[in-house]
Tab-separated table of C-alpha atoms in Angstrom:
chain	number	residue	atom	x	y	z
I	1	GLY	CA	-80.251	85.262	121.417
I	2	GLN	CA	-78.395	88.000	123.229
I	3	ASN	CA	-76.469	90.972	121.861
I	4	ILE	CA	-74.291	92.704	124.441
I	5	ASP	CA	-72.199	95.781	123.705
I	6	GLN	CA	-69.575	97.494	125.819
I	7	PRO	CA	-66.582	99.699	124.971
I	8	THR	CA	-63.348	97.931	124.168
I	9	GLU	CA	-60.976	100.061	126.217
I	10	MET	CA	-60.973	102.857	128.779
I	11	THR	CA	-58.125	104.684	130.482
I	12	ALA	CA	-58.306	106.683	133.684
I	13	THR	CA	-56.048	108.162	136.331
I	14	GLU	CA	-55.515	106.742	139.804
I	15	GLY	CA	-58.087	108.200	142.202
I	16	ALA	CA	-60.529	109.083	139.443
I	17	ILE	CA	-63.936	107.619	138.554
I	18	VAL	CA	-64.688	105.513	135.494
I	19	GLN	CA	-68.081	104.442	134.175
I	20	ILE	CA	-68.335	101.395	131.916
I	21	ASN	CA	-71.549	101.214	129.916
I	22	CYS	CA	-73.240	98.068	128.702
I	23	THR	CA	-76.231	97.842	126.387
I	24	TYR	CA	-78.045	94.623	125.657
I	25	GLN	CA	-80.769	93.226	123.410
I	26	THR	CA	-82.136	89.952	124.675
I	27	SER	CA	-84.856	87.425	124.051
I	28	GLY	CA	-85.209	86.918	127.807
I	29	PHE	CA	-83.853	88.635	130.895
I	30	ASN	CA	-83.199	87.269	134.360
I	31	GLY	CA	-80.487	89.542	135.624
I	32	LEU	CA	-77.292	91.313	134.638
I	33	PHE	CA	-73.874	90.571	136.080
I	34	TRP	CA	-70.546	92.351	136.117
I	35	TYR	CA	-67.307	90.405	136.391
I	36	GLN	CA	-63.693	91.512	136.758
I	37	GLN	CA	-60.935	89.576	135.034
I	38	HIS	CA	-57.253	90.286	135.563
I	39	ALA	CA	-54.869	89.151	132.838
I	40	GLY	CA	-54.223	85.422	133.062
I	41	GLU	CA	-56.815	84.886	135.783
I	42	ALA	CA	-60.416	83.728	136.100
I	43	PRO	CA	-63.382	86.127	136.040
I	44	THR	CA	-64.549	87.097	139.529
I	45	PHE	CA	-68.052	88.238	140.386
I	46	LEU	CA	-68.556	91.951	141.134
I	47	SER	CA	-72.273	92.707	141.049
I	48	TYR	CA	-75.762	91.529	140.115
I	49	ASN	CA	-78.792	93.613	139.110
I	50	VAL	CA	-82.209	92.192	138.363
I	51	LEU	CA	-84.397	95.204	139.257
I	52	ASP	CA	-83.981	98.768	138.026
I	53	GLY	CA	-81.756	101.002	140.062
I	54	LEU	CA	-78.377	101.287	141.648
I	55	GLU	CA	-76.556	98.606	143.647
I	56	GLU	CA	-73.604	99.867	145.651
I	57	LYS	CA	-70.806	97.693	146.950
I	58	GLY	CA	-67.874	99.637	148.334
I	59	ARG	CA	-65.999	101.455	145.574
I	60	PHE	CA	-68.038	99.676	142.884
I	61	SER	CA	-71.644	100.424	141.932
I	62	SER	CA	-73.817	98.986	139.191
I	63	PHE	CA	-76.946	100.441	137.642
I	64	LEU	CA	-79.688	98.809	135.587
I	65	SER	CA	-82.500	100.137	133.401
I	66	ARG	CA	-84.453	97.217	131.969
I	67	SER	CA	-86.663	99.399	129.758
I	68	LYS	CA	-83.574	100.855	128.085
I	69	GLY	CA	-81.576	97.627	128.009
I	70	TYR	CA	-78.766	99.484	129.724
I	71	SER	CA	-76.394	99.028	132.618
I	72	TYR	CA	-73.251	100.678	133.859
I	73	LEU	CA	-70.498	99.781	136.279
I	74	LEU	CA	-69.037	102.694	138.215
I	75	LEU	CA	-65.568	102.363	139.674
I	76	LYS	CA	-64.675	105.079	142.183
I	77	GLU	CA	-61.332	106.068	143.741
I	78	LEU	CA	-59.508	104.065	141.121
I	79	GLN	CA	-56.476	102.084	142.228
I	80	MET	CA	-53.738	100.547	140.115
I	81	LYS	CA	-55.055	97.080	140.988
I	82	ASP	CA	-58.343	97.960	139.243
I	83	SER	CA	-56.567	97.628	135.877
I	84	ALA	CA	-58.382	94.657	134.416
I	85	SER	CA	-61.036	93.580	131.951
I	86	TYR	CA	-64.659	94.139	133.037
I	87	LEU	CA	-67.257	91.800	131.595
I	88	CYS	CA	-70.974	92.525	131.330
I	89	ALA	CA	-73.136	89.385	131.229
I	90	VAL	CA	-76.882	88.848	130.862
I	91	ARG	CA	-78.747	85.819	132.237
I	92	GLY	CA	-81.476	84.633	129.915
I	93	ASN	CA	-84.483	82.448	130.552
I	94	ASP	CA	-82.441	79.302	129.967
I	95	TYR	CA	-79.935	79.807	132.848
I	96	LYS	CA	-77.381	80.802	130.255
I	97	LEU	CA	-74.997	83.710	130.833
I	98	SER	CA	-74.116	85.590	127.670
I	99	PHE	CA	-71.022	87.748	127.981
I	100	GLY	CA	-70.000	90.936	126.273
I	101	ALA	CA	-66.512	91.127	124.805
I	102	GLY	CA	-65.220	92.965	127.874
I	103	THR	CA	-63.842	96.436	128.557
I	104	THR	CA	-60.139	96.724	129.332
I	105	VAL	CA	-59.581	99.427	131.929
I	106	THR	CA	-56.091	100.829	132.341
I	107	VAL	CA	-55.369	102.891	135.436
I	108	ARG	CA	-52.448	105.290	135.141
I	109	ALA	CA	-50.524	106.891	137.989
H	1	ASP	CA	-60.680	76.259	150.641
H	2	THR	CA	-60.685	76.165	146.842
H	3	ALA	CA	-64.214	76.733	145.595
H	4	VAL	CA	-63.897	75.642	141.957
H	5	SER	CA	-60.778	73.751	140.942
H	6	GLN	CA	-59.587	72.537	137.543
H	7	THR	CA	-56.810	70.253	136.434
H	8	PRO	CA	-54.530	70.607	134.672
H	9	LYS	CA	-53.758	74.335	134.651
H	10	TYR	CA	-51.672	74.036	131.492
H	11	LEU	CA	-51.995	71.483	128.729
H	12	VAL	CA	-49.692	71.369	125.709
H	13	THR	CA	-50.375	68.647	123.185
H	14	GLN	CA	-50.162	67.798	119.516
H	15	MET	CA	-52.883	67.805	116.899
H	16	GLY	CA	-54.861	64.603	116.770
H	17	ASN	CA	-54.410	63.710	120.431
H	18	ASP	CA	-57.232	63.172	122.929
H	19	LYS	CA	-57.190	65.014	126.245
H	20	SER	CA	-59.398	65.551	129.296
H	21	ILE	CA	-59.882	68.434	131.726
H	22	LYS	CA	-61.376	67.876	135.158
H	23	CYS	CA	-63.389	70.246	137.332
H	24	GLU	CA	-64.646	70.031	140.893
H	25	GLN	CA	-66.662	72.461	143.012
H	26	ASN	CA	-67.198	72.382	146.777
H	27	LEU	CA	-69.794	75.170	146.928
H	28	GLY	CA	-72.833	72.882	146.965
H	29	HIS	CA	-74.054	74.321	143.664
H	30	ASP	CA	-76.443	72.354	141.490
H	31	THR	CA	-75.195	73.551	138.109
H	32	MET	CA	-71.801	73.489	136.430
H	33	TYR	CA	-70.569	74.987	133.150
H	34	TRP	CA	-67.760	74.855	130.617
H	35	TYR	CA	-66.669	78.056	128.876
H	36	LYS	CA	-64.108	78.696	126.167
H	37	GLN	CA	-62.165	81.975	126.112
H	38	ASP	CA	-60.338	82.547	122.866
H	39	SER	CA	-57.385	84.791	122.068
H	40	LYS	CA	-59.702	87.797	121.741
H	41	LYS	CA	-60.813	87.177	125.343
H	42	PHE	CA	-64.415	86.487	124.364
H	43	LEU	CA	-65.990	84.116	126.919
H	44	LYS	CA	-68.457	81.687	125.364
H	45	ILE	CA	-70.612	79.022	127.001
H	46	MET	CA	-70.135	75.489	125.715
H	47	PHE	CA	-72.055	73.171	128.036
H	48	SER	CA	-73.969	73.171	131.298
H	49	TYR	CA	-75.146	70.409	133.617
H	50	ASN	CA	-77.830	70.741	136.266
H	51	ASN	CA	-77.877	67.894	138.772
H	52	LYS	CA	-75.980	65.701	136.288
H	53	GLU	CA	-78.399	66.490	133.455
H	54	LEU	CA	-77.188	68.309	130.324
H	55	ILE	CA	-79.204	71.546	130.021
H	56	ILE	CA	-77.068	73.690	127.727
H	57	ASN	CA	-75.352	72.295	124.673
H	58	GLU	CA	-74.142	75.046	122.403
H	59	THR	CA	-72.971	74.587	118.845
H	60	VAL	CA	-69.748	72.810	119.674
H	61	PRO	CA	-67.999	70.140	117.567
H	62	ASN	CA	-68.934	66.664	118.733
H	63	ARG	CA	-65.237	66.070	119.401
H	64	PHE	CA	-66.036	67.777	122.708
H	65	SER	CA	-67.861	65.561	125.187
H	66	PRO	CA	-68.737	66.669	128.706
H	67	LYS	CA	-69.476	64.247	131.496
H	68	SER	CA	-70.841	64.875	134.977
H	69	PRO	CA	-70.479	61.900	137.308
H	70	ASP	CA	-72.106	63.848	140.156
H	71	LYS	CA	-73.207	67.391	141.047
H	72	ALA	CA	-69.742	68.380	142.221
H	73	HIS	CA	-67.783	67.232	139.170
H	74	LEU	CA	-67.800	68.098	135.491
H	75	ASN	CA	-65.199	66.827	133.059
H	76	LEU	CA	-64.499	67.735	129.463
H	77	HIS	CA	-63.009	65.268	127.013
H	78	ILE	CA	-61.709	66.456	123.658
H	79	ASN	CA	-60.987	64.033	120.826
H	80	SER	CA	-58.763	64.602	117.812
H	81	LEU	CA	-57.484	67.977	118.963
H	82	GLU	CA	-57.136	70.724	116.358
H	83	LEU	CA	-55.097	73.938	116.293
H	84	GLY	CA	-58.283	75.977	116.681
H	85	ASP	CA	-58.992	74.315	120.005
H	86	SER	CA	-56.165	76.305	121.572
H	87	ALA	CA	-57.798	78.546	124.178
H	88	VAL	CA	-58.401	78.885	127.889
H	89	TYR	CA	-61.200	76.646	129.160
H	90	PHE	CA	-62.998	77.735	132.314
H	91	CYS	CA	-65.233	75.652	134.497
H	92	ALA	CA	-67.859	77.459	136.582
H	93	SER	CA	-70.668	76.623	138.975
H	94	SER	CA	-73.764	78.319	140.360
H	95	ARG	CA	-77.253	77.829	141.702
H	96	VAL	CA	-80.051	78.207	139.160
H	97	THR	CA	-83.000	78.178	141.542
H	98	GLY	CA	-83.461	80.154	144.727
H	99	GLY	CA	-80.452	82.374	144.193
H	100	PRO	CA	-77.888	83.843	144.480
H	101	TYR	CA	-77.179	83.182	140.820
H	102	GLU	CA	-73.646	84.396	140.286
H	103	GLN	CA	-71.273	81.926	138.723
H	104	TYR	CA	-67.950	81.114	140.305
H	105	PHE	CA	-65.124	80.293	137.953
H	106	GLY	CA	-62.233	77.897	138.244
H	107	PRO	CA	-58.679	79.100	137.518
H	108	GLY	CA	-58.838	77.949	133.894
H	109	THR	CA	-56.960	75.435	131.784
H	110	ARG	CA	-54.743	76.914	129.093
H	111	LEU	CA	-54.765	74.450	126.210
H	112	THR	CA	-52.147	74.799	123.495
H	113	VAL	CA	-52.372	72.525	120.476
H	114	THR	CA	-49.241	72.345	118.307
């Protein structure tokens, strides 16, 4: 099975940087995903890491360390529209995505 | 240009009724999924079909029965609805071989059982 942990809530100021950590313990690993979910909407794909290192995509970056079972999502130059829940998900050997409980990020002016 | 669509978006029904949710994807993916997101926002896989074959079947009451008539469609039928079935149900699709592997989600169906 998979055990995925991430903080419940984070608050930051507009224009700042926020880092959301995710730790996982898995019986198989075939990649880690980050999704964004605004209230009342569907999750949308942000990033995918399968090898160690940093993946950068505009204001969002994601990092993976497989040996440590650790990932983070970095959100730079925060905007009000970034207020949302951020979900860490691990893909196991069986095609299954197991999700963490999500981190609610609140951006304040 | 809707990628993954679900109907209905809202479903309000009484305990004991039977209801269905439909899902369609036009992304050419070979695998489709049903997820349940409860009031605590935890997203949990229920079922998955790959090329019309059931590949993931989590511990879900047998009142829930998925059906995939073809690769682009996945339906979910729920018998004898219970209060605890109230949740948002998301359909998703992806590739599982060759990549990219990210799943694309439908808009969700908010089911309320009274």
